[in-house]
């Protein structure tokens, strides 16, 4: 049993993956001579993360001898995406629907005949999406909604009349009311907020957090309702190596920093603010009807001096972080594994097949469970399905 690899550089170009397969079949050299050798018993191809499962199907068709029981490969063998996220510009505030909401929304829009690529389409598929982020640098994340007590402290500490008024309504949380605000009300609330934030000198506490959020967003998204929503959201601060999960149904946005993000295979995302994209206020109100689940930090388990284990949303999924400083380490590979170089660069070898990973590149392994040897100075993440 030998291994089949795929080497991806973030081209986001499915055509490039197909051309690489044709080049391989025609005997033409690949893009990176360091990625394979003539004595290799495995195969190294270029693939694209947006082209799954098509890339896997082509691998199986082109190299059937490399797989034991290829007919047992599931329709969604790698039920996640893994990529680097840089919040140099904060990401839109959005949420991913719960499983029941995703299925109902998809069926409803299909029945109405809304094209999948339409700008007003909310549900591109019938799946929920969970999201796990691991901080690579100090990371600030907006996630979920603050408690009434914290919001009241912000309203009083910053002097925000609009927030104080919204808190008098006990039948709903402020985010619901913010989504219904008329444009003139948003303008007035933002003007009040700018005046109030100018007087905040504290460096700690809920009011200080709200001021830092406003000062980060106001120059980038002038007039956006999302600034008001962001002030009402929890602000999480993660140090490098710390991890958190964003559950389905939870509003969230990455405010600053860099992270490794693993998420489920779904394109369902309802935008709420900090964006020029379509915002379906009525659908957001319905999805948020029963409140939001809160964000949750994840316990990172130390395996050895090089490796840590980070739990994902399913017991058959495994995420590991491997840090090497000019040395070597071993990474377990399950039948379907993606290895990504988040920082630095490394050579990854399985048997006599070696793949060079520069920063930002990733490798796809398909085969029987085995072990990869890595060498270099890098921070690597490996996500597997057992």
mmCIF file of C-alpha atoms in Angstrom:
data_model
loop_
_atom_site.group_PDB
_atom_site.id
_atom_site.type_symbol
_atom_site.label_atom_id
_atom_site.label_comp_id
_atom_site.label_asym_id
_atom_site.label_seq_id
_atom_site.Cartn_x
_atom_site.Cartn_y
_atom_site.Cartn_z
ATOM 1 C CA UNK A 1 0.000 0.000 0.000
ATOM 2 C CA UNK A 2 1.557 3.325 -1.035
ATOM 3 C CA UNK A 3 0.449 6.863 -0.483
ATOM 4 C CA UNK A 4 -1.204 9.416 -2.705
ATOM 5 C CA UNK A 5 -0.547 13.049 -1.915
ATOM 6 C CA UNK A 6 -1.898 16.305 -3.144
ATOM 7 C CA UNK A 7 0.049 19.524 -2.815
ATOM 8 C CA UNK A 8 -1.964 22.734 -2.807
ATOM 9 C CA UNK A 9 -0.880 26.323 -3.128
ATOM 10 C CA UNK A 10 -3.752 28.667 -2.423
ATOM 11 C CA UNK A 11 -4.606 29.482 -6.030
ATOM 12 C CA UNK A 12 -8.352 29.002 -5.512
ATOM 13 C CA UNK A 13 -8.353 27.846 -9.123
ATOM 14 C CA UNK A 14 -9.956 24.441 -9.764
ATOM 15 C CA UNK A 15 -8.699 24.551 -13.365
ATOM 16 C CA UNK A 16 -5.122 24.495 -12.054
ATOM 17 C CA UNK A 17 -5.821 21.244 -10.248
ATOM 18 C CA UNK A 18 -7.222 19.656 -13.398
ATOM 19 C CA UNK A 19 -4.259 20.848 -15.491
ATOM 20 C CA UNK A 20 -1.841 19.364 -12.994
ATOM 21 C CA UNK A 21 -3.550 15.983 -13.242
ATOM 22 C CA UNK A 22 -3.315 16.131 -17.052
ATOM 23 C CA UNK A 23 0.381 17.109 -16.834
ATOM 24 C CA UNK A 24 1.030 14.174 -14.534
ATOM 25 C CA UNK A 25 -0.744 11.755 -16.871
ATOM 26 C CA UNK A 26 1.225 13.117 -19.852
ATOM 27 C CA UNK A 27 4.521 12.669 -18.058
ATOM 28 C CA UNK A 28 5.256 16.399 -17.818
ATOM 29 C CA UNK A 29 7.097 17.625 -14.721
ATOM 30 C CA UNK A 30 5.149 19.191 -11.850
ATOM 31 C CA UNK A 31 5.416 22.721 -10.558
ATOM 32 C CA UNK A 32 7.867 21.983 -7.743
ATOM 33 C CA UNK A 33 10.716 19.555 -8.283
ATOM 34 C CA UNK A 34 11.186 19.272 -4.510
ATOM 35 C CA UNK A 35 7.736 17.760 -4.149
ATOM 36 C CA UNK A 36 8.582 14.342 -5.531
ATOM 37 C CA UNK A 37 11.391 12.120 -6.732
ATOM 38 C CA UNK A 38 11.679 9.603 -9.541
ATOM 39 C CA UNK A 39 11.966 6.782 -7.029
ATOM 40 C CA UNK A 40 8.793 7.745 -5.197
ATOM 41 C CA UNK A 41 6.174 5.028 -4.911
ATOM 42 C CA UNK A 42 3.387 7.522 -4.252
ATOM 43 C CA UNK A 43 1.990 10.265 -6.433
ATOM 44 C CA UNK A 44 2.189 14.021 -5.931
ATOM 45 C CA UNK A 45 -0.360 16.217 -7.696
ATOM 46 C CA UNK A 46 -1.658 19.759 -7.391
ATOM 47 C CA UNK A 47 -5.207 20.130 -6.129
ATOM 48 C CA UNK A 48 -7.445 22.929 -4.953
ATOM 49 C CA UNK A 49 -9.380 23.117 -1.656
ATOM 50 C CA UNK A 50 -12.485 24.378 -3.448
ATOM 51 C CA UNK A 51 -12.390 21.379 -5.793
ATOM 52 C CA UNK A 52 -13.274 18.636 -3.320
ATOM 53 C CA UNK A 53 -14.511 15.974 -3.806
ATOM 54 C CA UNK A 54 -13.662 16.319 -7.506
ATOM 55 C CA UNK A 55 -9.921 16.191 -6.828
ATOM 56 C CA UNK A 56 -10.352 13.022 -4.770
ATOM 57 C CA UNK A 57 -12.382 11.336 -7.476
ATOM 58 C CA UNK A 58 -9.655 12.114 -10.027
ATOM 59 C CA UNK A 59 -7.006 10.759 -7.676
ATOM 60 C CA UNK A 60 -8.907 7.519 -7.288
ATOM 61 C CA UNK A 61 -9.410 7.201 -11.041
ATOM 62 C CA UNK A 62 -5.778 7.998 -11.895
ATOM 63 C CA UNK A 63 -4.092 5.969 -9.139
ATOM 64 C CA UNK A 64 -6.410 3.113 -8.079
ATOM 65 C CA UNK A 65 -3.491 0.878 -7.114
ATOM 66 C CA UNK A 66 -2.539 3.243 -4.301
ATOM 67 C CA UNK A 67 -5.729 2.618 -2.345
ATOM 68 C CA UNK A 68 -6.998 -0.313 -0.364
ATOM 69 C CA UNK A 69 -10.759 -0.668 -0.885
ATOM 70 C CA UNK A 70 -11.207 2.533 -2.963
ATOM 71 C CA UNK A 71 -14.887 1.690 -3.336
ATOM 72 C CA UNK A 72 -15.290 2.425 0.376
ATOM 73 C CA UNK A 73 -14.250 6.064 0.052
ATOM 74 C CA UNK A 74 -17.249 8.087 1.346
ATOM 75 C CA UNK A 75 -18.931 10.808 -0.687
ATOM 76 C CA UNK A 76 -17.547 13.456 1.701
ATOM 77 C CA UNK A 77 -14.216 11.922 2.777
ATOM 78 C CA UNK A 78 -12.857 15.212 4.133
ATOM 79 C CA UNK A 79 -15.837 16.950 5.785
ATOM 80 C CA UNK A 80 -13.941 20.121 6.652
ATOM 81 C CA UNK A 81 -11.983 23.029 5.200
ATOM 82 C CA UNK A 82 -8.767 24.252 6.798
ATOM 83 C CA UNK A 83 -7.211 27.605 5.939
ATOM 84 C CA UNK A 84 -5.249 30.543 7.299
ATOM 85 C CA UNK A 85 -7.305 33.589 8.289
ATOM 86 C CA UNK A 86 -5.884 37.116 8.494
ATOM 87 C CA UNK A 87 -8.172 39.744 10.012
ATOM 88 C CA UNK A 88 -6.142 42.689 8.738
ATOM 89 C CA UNK A 89 -9.614 43.943 7.809
ATOM 90 C CA UNK A 90 -12.256 42.610 10.244
ATOM 91 C CA UNK A 91 -14.509 39.935 8.792
ATOM 92 C CA UNK A 92 -18.275 40.411 8.308
ATOM 93 C CA UNK A 93 -20.491 39.648 11.281
ATOM 94 C CA UNK A 94 -22.289 36.469 10.322
ATOM 95 C CA UNK A 95 -23.740 33.255 11.638
ATOM 96 C CA UNK A 96 -24.027 29.712 10.377
ATOM 97 C CA UNK A 97 -27.495 28.152 10.832
ATOM 98 C CA UNK A 98 -28.167 25.094 12.961
ATOM 99 C CA UNK A 99 -28.785 21.740 11.198
ATOM 100 C CA UNK A 100 -32.578 22.050 11.330
ATOM 101 C CA UNK A 101 -32.498 25.665 10.151
ATOM 102 C CA UNK A 102 -30.099 24.881 7.299
ATOM 103 C CA UNK A 103 -32.240 22.033 5.999
ATOM 104 C CA UNK A 104 -35.494 24.003 6.265
ATOM 105 C CA UNK A 105 -33.955 27.095 4.664
ATOM 106 C CA UNK A 106 -32.413 25.145 1.787
ATOM 107 C CA UNK A 107 -35.680 23.360 0.992
ATOM 108 C CA UNK A 108 -37.621 26.622 1.244
ATOM 109 C CA UNK A 109 -35.337 28.497 -1.178
ATOM 110 C CA UNK A 110 -35.184 25.542 -3.567
ATOM 111 C CA UNK A 111 -38.980 25.418 -3.607
ATOM 112 C CA UNK A 112 -39.140 29.146 -4.334
ATOM 113 C CA UNK A 113 -36.690 28.671 -7.204
ATOM 114 C CA UNK A 114 -33.989 31.016 -5.859
ATOM 115 C CA UNK A 115 -30.823 30.324 -7.923
ATOM 116 C CA UNK A 116 -27.899 28.957 -5.911
ATOM 117 C CA UNK A 117 -25.664 31.797 -7.086
ATOM 118 C CA UNK A 118 -28.215 34.557 -6.448
ATOM 119 C CA UNK A 119 -27.058 37.449 -4.293
ATOM 120 C CA UNK A 120 -30.120 37.084 -2.038
ATOM 121 C CA UNK A 121 -29.655 33.340 -1.502
ATOM 122 C CA UNK A 122 -29.098 32.497 2.178
ATOM 123 C CA UNK A 123 -28.815 28.711 2.073
ATOM 124 C CA UNK A 124 -26.414 27.284 -0.509
ATOM 125 C CA UNK A 125 -26.717 23.745 0.889
ATOM 126 C CA UNK A 126 -28.551 21.780 3.565
ATOM 127 C CA UNK A 127 -25.724 21.582 6.110
ATOM 128 C CA UNK A 128 -24.822 23.347 9.326
ATOM 129 C CA UNK A 129 -21.284 24.607 9.838
ATOM 130 C CA UNK A 130 -19.172 24.547 12.966
ATOM 131 C CA UNK A 131 -15.968 26.540 13.181
ATOM 132 C CA UNK A 132 -12.801 26.117 15.249
ATOM 133 C CA UNK A 133 -10.076 28.783 15.353
ATOM 134 C CA UNK A 134 -6.556 28.431 16.749
ATOM 135 C CA UNK A 135 -4.710 31.706 17.314
ATOM 136 C CA UNK A 136 -1.391 32.133 15.490
ATOM 137 C CA UNK A 137 -0.933 35.679 16.789
ATOM 138 C CA UNK A 138 -2.872 37.567 19.483
ATOM 139 C CA UNK A 139 -6.432 37.157 18.198
ATOM 140 C CA UNK A 140 -9.559 39.180 18.979
ATOM 141 C CA UNK A 141 -12.907 37.593 18.142
ATOM 142 C CA UNK A 142 -16.458 38.910 18.437
ATOM 143 C CA UNK A 143 -18.772 36.027 19.280
ATOM 144 C CA UNK A 144 -22.272 35.788 20.702
ATOM 145 C CA UNK A 145 -24.087 38.515 22.643
ATOM 146 C CA UNK A 146 -23.126 39.988 25.978
ATOM 147 C CA UNK A 147 -25.377 39.555 29.006
ATOM 148 C CA UNK A 148 -27.846 42.287 29.954
ATOM 149 C CA UNK A 149 -25.693 43.155 32.967
ATOM 150 C CA UNK A 150 -22.618 43.722 30.807
ATOM 151 C CA UNK A 151 -24.604 45.711 28.241
ATOM 152 C CA UNK A 152 -26.038 47.889 31.003
ATOM 153 C CA UNK A 153 -22.505 48.554 32.265
ATOM 154 C CA UNK A 154 -21.510 49.626 28.750
ATOM 155 C CA UNK A 155 -24.588 51.819 28.305
ATOM 156 C CA UNK A 156 -23.919 53.611 31.605
ATOM 157 C CA UNK A 157 -20.120 53.668 31.392
ATOM 158 C CA UNK A 158 -19.995 55.073 27.855
ATOM 159 C CA UNK A 159 -23.325 56.953 28.032
ATOM 160 C CA UNK A 160 -25.144 55.319 25.127
ATOM 161 C CA UNK A 161 -28.804 56.435 25.132
ATOM 162 C CA UNK A 162 -29.737 54.056 22.298
ATOM 163 C CA UNK A 163 -28.426 51.009 24.167
ATOM 164 C CA UNK A 164 -30.014 52.095 27.432
ATOM 165 C CA UNK A 165 -33.347 52.415 25.613
ATOM 166 C CA UNK A 166 -33.067 48.973 24.005
ATOM 167 C CA UNK A 167 -32.373 47.367 27.371
ATOM 168 C CA UNK A 168 -35.737 48.529 28.692
ATOM 169 C CA UNK A 169 -37.433 45.970 26.404
ATOM 170 C CA UNK A 170 -37.227 42.632 28.193
ATOM 171 C CA UNK A 171 -38.903 40.506 25.527
ATOM 172 C CA UNK A 172 -35.858 40.612 23.226
ATOM 173 C CA UNK A 173 -32.118 41.181 23.216
ATOM 174 C CA UNK A 174 -30.705 44.393 21.691
ATOM 175 C CA UNK A 175 -29.400 42.671 18.549
ATOM 176 C CA UNK A 176 -32.976 41.951 17.468
ATOM 177 C CA UNK A 177 -33.936 45.595 17.837
ATOM 178 C CA UNK A 178 -30.763 46.748 16.070
ATOM 179 C CA UNK A 179 -31.663 44.639 13.053
ATOM 180 C CA UNK A 180 -34.999 46.483 12.824
ATOM 181 C CA UNK A 181 -33.553 49.976 13.138
ATOM 182 C CA UNK A 182 -34.392 52.462 10.400
ATOM 183 C CA UNK A 183 -31.438 54.157 8.631
ATOM 184 C CA UNK A 184 -32.114 57.446 10.426
ATOM 185 C CA UNK A 185 -32.048 55.651 13.806
ATOM 186 C CA UNK A 186 -28.736 53.990 12.928
ATOM 187 C CA UNK A 187 -27.209 57.360 12.032
ATOM 188 C CA UNK A 188 -28.350 58.856 15.340
ATOM 189 C CA UNK A 189 -27.101 55.855 17.359
ATOM 190 C CA UNK A 190 -23.693 55.977 15.677
ATOM 191 C CA UNK A 191 -23.452 59.716 16.373
ATOM 192 C CA UNK A 192 -24.263 59.111 20.054
ATOM 193 C CA UNK A 193 -21.727 56.289 20.155
ATOM 194 C CA UNK A 194 -18.925 58.388 18.664
ATOM 195 C CA UNK A 195 -19.544 61.125 21.219
ATOM 196 C CA UNK A 196 -19.641 58.659 24.101
ATOM 197 C CA UNK A 197 -16.547 56.723 23.079
ATOM 198 C CA UNK A 198 -14.489 59.917 22.891
ATOM 199 C CA UNK A 199 -14.708 60.166 26.676
ATOM 200 C CA UNK A 200 -13.674 56.589 27.505
ATOM 201 C CA UNK A 201 -10.243 56.480 29.131
ATOM 202 C CA UNK A 202 -10.450 53.108 30.903
ATOM 203 C CA UNK A 203 -8.204 50.314 29.652
ATOM 204 C CA UNK A 204 -10.039 47.384 31.249
ATOM 205 C CA UNK A 205 -13.641 46.288 31.597
ATOM 206 C CA UNK A 206 -16.687 46.102 29.360
ATOM 207 C CA UNK A 207 -16.720 49.832 28.531
ATOM 208 C CA UNK A 208 -13.038 49.748 27.539
ATOM 209 C CA UNK A 209 -13.661 46.714 25.321
ATOM 210 C CA UNK A 210 -16.602 48.436 23.646
ATOM 211 C CA UNK A 211 -14.476 51.531 23.012
ATOM 212 C CA UNK A 212 -11.668 49.474 21.451
ATOM 213 C CA UNK A 213 -14.187 47.701 19.200
ATOM 214 C CA UNK A 214 -15.700 51.008 18.075
ATOM 215 C CA UNK A 215 -12.302 52.592 17.401
ATOM 216 C CA UNK A 216 -11.278 49.578 15.344
ATOM 217 C CA UNK A 217 -14.441 49.461 13.215
ATOM 218 C CA UNK A 218 -15.661 53.042 12.799
ATOM 219 C CA UNK A 219 -12.926 54.184 10.353
ATOM 220 C CA UNK A 220 -13.289 51.017 8.251
ATOM 221 C CA UNK A 221 -17.099 50.710 8.141
ATOM 222 C CA UNK A 222 -18.533 54.230 8.516
ATOM 223 C CA UNK A 223 -22.302 54.202 8.906
ATOM 224 C CA UNK A 224 -22.530 50.400 9.173
ATOM 225 C CA UNK A 225 -25.145 48.978 11.548
ATOM 226 C CA UNK A 226 -22.643 46.215 12.289
ATOM 227 C CA UNK A 227 -20.672 48.611 14.507
ATOM 228 C CA UNK A 228 -23.626 48.812 16.896
ATOM 229 C CA UNK A 229 -24.096 45.035 16.812
ATOM 230 C CA UNK A 230 -20.379 44.530 17.499
ATOM 231 C CA UNK A 231 -20.574 46.677 20.643
ATOM 232 C CA UNK A 232 -23.232 44.264 21.956
ATOM 233 C CA UNK A 233 -21.111 41.162 21.283
ATOM 234 C CA UNK A 234 -18.664 39.288 23.499
ATOM 235 C CA UNK A 235 -15.024 40.205 22.847
ATOM 236 C CA UNK A 236 -12.705 37.226 23.214
ATOM 237 C CA UNK A 237 -8.931 37.639 23.359
ATOM 238 C CA UNK A 238 -6.864 34.584 22.495
ATOM 239 C CA UNK A 239 -3.118 34.209 22.905
ATOM 240 C CA UNK A 240 -1.120 32.250 20.295
ATOM 241 C CA UNK A 241 -1.934 28.549 20.612
ATOM 242 C CA UNK A 242 -5.295 29.070 22.311
ATOM 243 C CA UNK A 243 -8.403 27.739 20.556
ATOM 244 C CA UNK A 244 -12.155 28.367 20.515
ATOM 245 C CA UNK A 245 -15.231 26.947 18.825
ATOM 246 C CA UNK A 246 -17.999 28.992 17.243
ATOM 247 C CA UNK A 247 -21.177 26.891 17.351
ATOM 248 C CA UNK A 248 -23.875 27.041 14.713
ATOM 249 C CA UNK A 249 -26.356 29.850 15.361
ATOM 250 C CA UNK A 250 -23.768 32.160 16.943
ATOM 251 C CA UNK A 251 -23.012 35.609 15.501
ATOM 252 C CA UNK A 252 -19.262 36.075 15.119
ATOM 253 C CA UNK A 253 -16.517 38.081 13.464
ATOM 254 C CA UNK A 254 -12.732 38.084 13.571
ATOM 255 C CA UNK A 255 -11.685 41.555 14.700
ATOM 256 C CA UNK A 256 -7.890 41.355 14.450
ATOM 257 C CA UNK A 257 -5.042 38.865 14.338
ATOM 258 C CA UNK A 258 -4.229 35.677 12.456
ATOM 259 C CA UNK A 259 -5.601 32.188 13.017
ATOM 260 C CA UNK A 260 -5.820 28.689 11.656
ATOM 261 C CA UNK A 261 -9.521 28.008 10.991
ATOM 262 C CA UNK A 262 -11.157 24.612 10.507
ATOM 263 C CA UNK A 263 -14.815 24.612 9.483
ATOM 264 C CA UNK A 264 -17.454 22.243 8.171
ATOM 265 C CA UNK A 265 -18.189 21.852 4.462
ATOM 266 C CA UNK A 266 -21.017 24.328 4.112
ATOM 267 C CA UNK A 267 -21.397 27.696 2.407
ATOM 268 C CA UNK A 268 -24.329 28.789 4.563
ATOM 269 C CA UNK A 269 -23.563 32.135 6.183
ATOM 270 C CA UNK A 270 -26.122 34.806 7.037
ATOM 271 C CA UNK A 271 -24.448 38.235 7.124
ATOM 272 C CA UNK A 272 -25.507 40.741 9.776
ATOM 273 C CA UNK A 273 -23.093 43.647 9.405
ATOM 274 C CA UNK A 274 -19.636 45.000 8.469
ATOM 275 C CA UNK A 275 -20.345 44.090 4.867
ATOM 276 C CA UNK A 276 -21.765 45.435 1.617
ATOM 277 C CA UNK A 277 -23.275 42.007 0.886
ATOM 278 C CA UNK A 278 -26.976 41.197 1.134
ATOM 279 C CA UNK A 279 -28.364 41.221 4.686
ATOM 280 C CA UNK A 280 -31.667 39.381 5.097
ATOM 281 C CA UNK A 281 -32.990 41.017 8.257
ATOM 282 C CA UNK A 282 -36.192 38.946 8.384
ATOM 283 C CA UNK A 283 -34.275 35.653 8.131
ATOM 284 C CA UNK A 284 -31.781 36.750 10.768
ATOM 285 C CA UNK A 285 -34.623 37.625 13.130
ATOM 286 C CA UNK A 286 -36.124 34.176 12.645
ATOM 287 C CA UNK A 287 -32.832 32.311 13.059
ATOM 288 C CA UNK A 288 -31.990 34.291 16.209
ATOM 289 C CA UNK A 289 -35.506 33.914 17.634
ATOM 290 C CA UNK A 290 -34.501 31.699 20.556
ATOM 291 C CA UNK A 291 -31.225 33.452 21.340
ATOM 292 C CA UNK A 292 -27.666 32.464 20.583
ATOM 293 C CA UNK A 293 -25.357 29.798 21.960
ATOM 294 C CA UNK A 294 -22.275 31.307 23.522
ATOM 295 C CA UNK A 295 -18.695 30.956 22.306
ATOM 296 C CA UNK A 296 -16.625 28.273 23.969
ATOM 297 C CA UNK A 297 -12.862 28.091 24.576
ATOM 298 C CA UNK A 298 -11.330 24.720 23.772
ATOM 299 C CA UNK A 299 -8.957 22.828 26.026
ATOM 300 C CA UNK A 300 -5.696 22.182 24.184
ATOM 301 C CA UNK A 301 -4.180 18.846 25.226
ATOM 302 C CA UNK A 302 -0.393 18.487 25.266
ATOM 303 C CA UNK A 303 0.692 15.201 23.612
ATOM 304 C CA UNK A 304 4.479 15.598 23.741
ATOM 305 C CA UNK A 305 7.075 18.365 23.524
ATOM 306 C CA UNK A 306 6.156 19.058 19.867
ATOM 307 C CA UNK A 307 2.452 18.234 19.542
ATOM 308 C CA UNK A 308 -0.894 19.345 20.914
ATOM 309 C CA UNK A 309 -4.379 17.960 20.316
ATOM 310 C CA UNK A 310 -7.313 20.312 19.716
ATOM 311 C CA UNK A 311 -10.866 18.869 19.784
ATOM 312 C CA UNK A 312 -13.170 19.417 16.822
ATOM 313 C CA UNK A 313 -16.959 19.087 16.615
ATOM 314 C CA UNK A 314 -17.057 15.350 15.852
ATOM 315 C CA UNK A 315 -15.322 12.419 17.525
ATOM 316 C CA UNK A 316 -14.124 11.017 14.187
ATOM 317 C CA UNK A 317 -12.217 14.242 13.416
ATOM 318 C CA UNK A 318 -8.780 15.013 14.806
ATOM 319 C CA UNK A 319 -6.789 18.275 14.790
ATOM 320 C CA UNK A 320 -3.158 18.503 15.872
ATOM 321 C CA UNK A 321 -0.636 21.320 16.088
ATOM 322 C CA UNK A 322 3.020 20.402 15.639
ATOM 323 C CA UNK A 323 5.757 22.945 16.357
ATOM 324 C CA UNK A 324 9.371 22.247 15.367
ATOM 325 C CA UNK A 325 12.366 24.562 15.591
ATOM 326 C CA UNK A 326 14.966 23.268 13.171
ATOM 327 C CA UNK A 327 14.319 19.695 14.233
ATOM 328 C CA UNK A 328 12.161 16.673 13.402
ATOM 329 C CA UNK A 329 8.874 15.204 14.542
ATOM 330 C CA UNK A 330 6.371 12.510 13.566
ATOM 331 C CA UNK A 331 2.734 13.161 12.666
ATOM 332 C CA UNK A 332 0.116 10.384 12.613
ATOM 333 C CA UNK A 333 -1.876 10.281 9.375
ATOM 334 C CA UNK A 334 -5.349 8.801 9.178
ATOM 335 C CA UNK A 335 -6.939 7.650 5.928
ATOM 336 C CA UNK A 336 -7.899 11.224 5.005
ATOM 337 C CA UNK A 337 -5.559 13.929 6.326
ATOM 338 C CA UNK A 338 -4.678 17.504 5.401
ATOM 339 C CA UNK A 339 -1.383 18.946 6.687
ATOM 340 C CA UNK A 340 -0.943 22.730 6.485
ATOM 341 C CA UNK A 341 2.168 24.819 7.175
ATOM 342 C CA UNK A 342 0.771 27.790 9.090
ATOM 343 C CA UNK A 343 4.151 29.331 9.894
ATOM 344 C CA UNK A 344 7.599 28.502 8.532
ATOM 345 C CA UNK A 345 8.362 25.660 6.132
ATOM 346 C CA UNK A 346 9.021 21.931 6.388
ATOM 347 C CA UNK A 347 9.679 18.746 4.451
ATOM 348 C CA UNK A 348 7.027 16.101 5.042
ATOM 349 C CA UNK A 349 7.939 12.491 4.207
ATOM 350 C CA UNK A 350 5.985 9.252 4.178
ATOM 351 C CA UNK A 351 8.173 6.355 3.150
ATOM 352 C CA UNK A 352 10.149 7.486 0.115
ATOM 353 C CA UNK A 353 7.671 10.194 -0.910
ATOM 354 C CA UNK A 354 8.572 13.715 0.278
ATOM 355 C CA UNK A 355 6.573 16.911 -0.044
ATOM 356 C CA UNK A 356 7.995 20.375 0.622
ATOM 357 C CA UNK A 357 5.535 22.696 2.333
ATOM 358 C CA UNK A 358 6.244 26.406 2.291
ATOM 359 C CA UNK A 359 4.258 28.728 4.545
ATOM 360 C CA UNK A 360 0.591 28.677 3.549
ATOM 361 C CA UNK A 361 0.818 25.456 1.515
ATOM 362 C CA UNK A 362 -0.915 22.238 2.484
ATOM 363 C CA UNK A 363 -0.708 18.564 1.661
ATOM 364 C CA UNK A 364 -3.500 16.062 1.163
ATOM 365 C CA UNK A 365 -2.899 12.471 2.254
ATOM 366 C CA UNK A 366 -5.159 9.623 1.184
ATOM 367 C CA UNK A 367 -4.227 6.113 2.145
ATOM 368 C CA UNK A 368 -4.089 3.656 4.996
ATOM 369 C CA UNK A 369 -3.184 5.039 8.449
ATOM 370 C CA UNK A 370 0.540 5.669 8.769
ATOM 371 C CA UNK A 371 3.070 8.198 10.086
ATOM 372 C CA UNK A 372 4.708 11.181 8.410
ATOM 373 C CA UNK A 373 8.156 12.472 9.342
ATOM 374 C CA UNK A 374 8.541 16.264 9.287
ATOM 375 C CA UNK A 375 11.733 18.305 9.342
ATOM 376 C CA UNK A 376 12.297 22.059 9.401
ATOM 377 C CA UNK A 377 11.230 25.105 11.378
ATOM 378 C CA UNK A 378 7.470 25.376 11.203
ATOM 379 C CA UNK A 379 4.096 25.342 12.897
ATOM 380 C CA UNK A 380 2.082 22.608 11.200
ATOM 381 C CA UNK A 381 -1.577 21.688 11.587
ATOM 382 C CA UNK A 382 -2.894 18.266 10.620
ATOM 383 C CA UNK A 383 -6.629 17.593 10.424
ATOM 384 C CA UNK A 384 -7.789 14.026 9.897
ATOM 385 C CA UNK A 385 -10.882 11.944 9.495
ATOM 386 C CA UNK A 386 -10.522 8.490 10.971
#
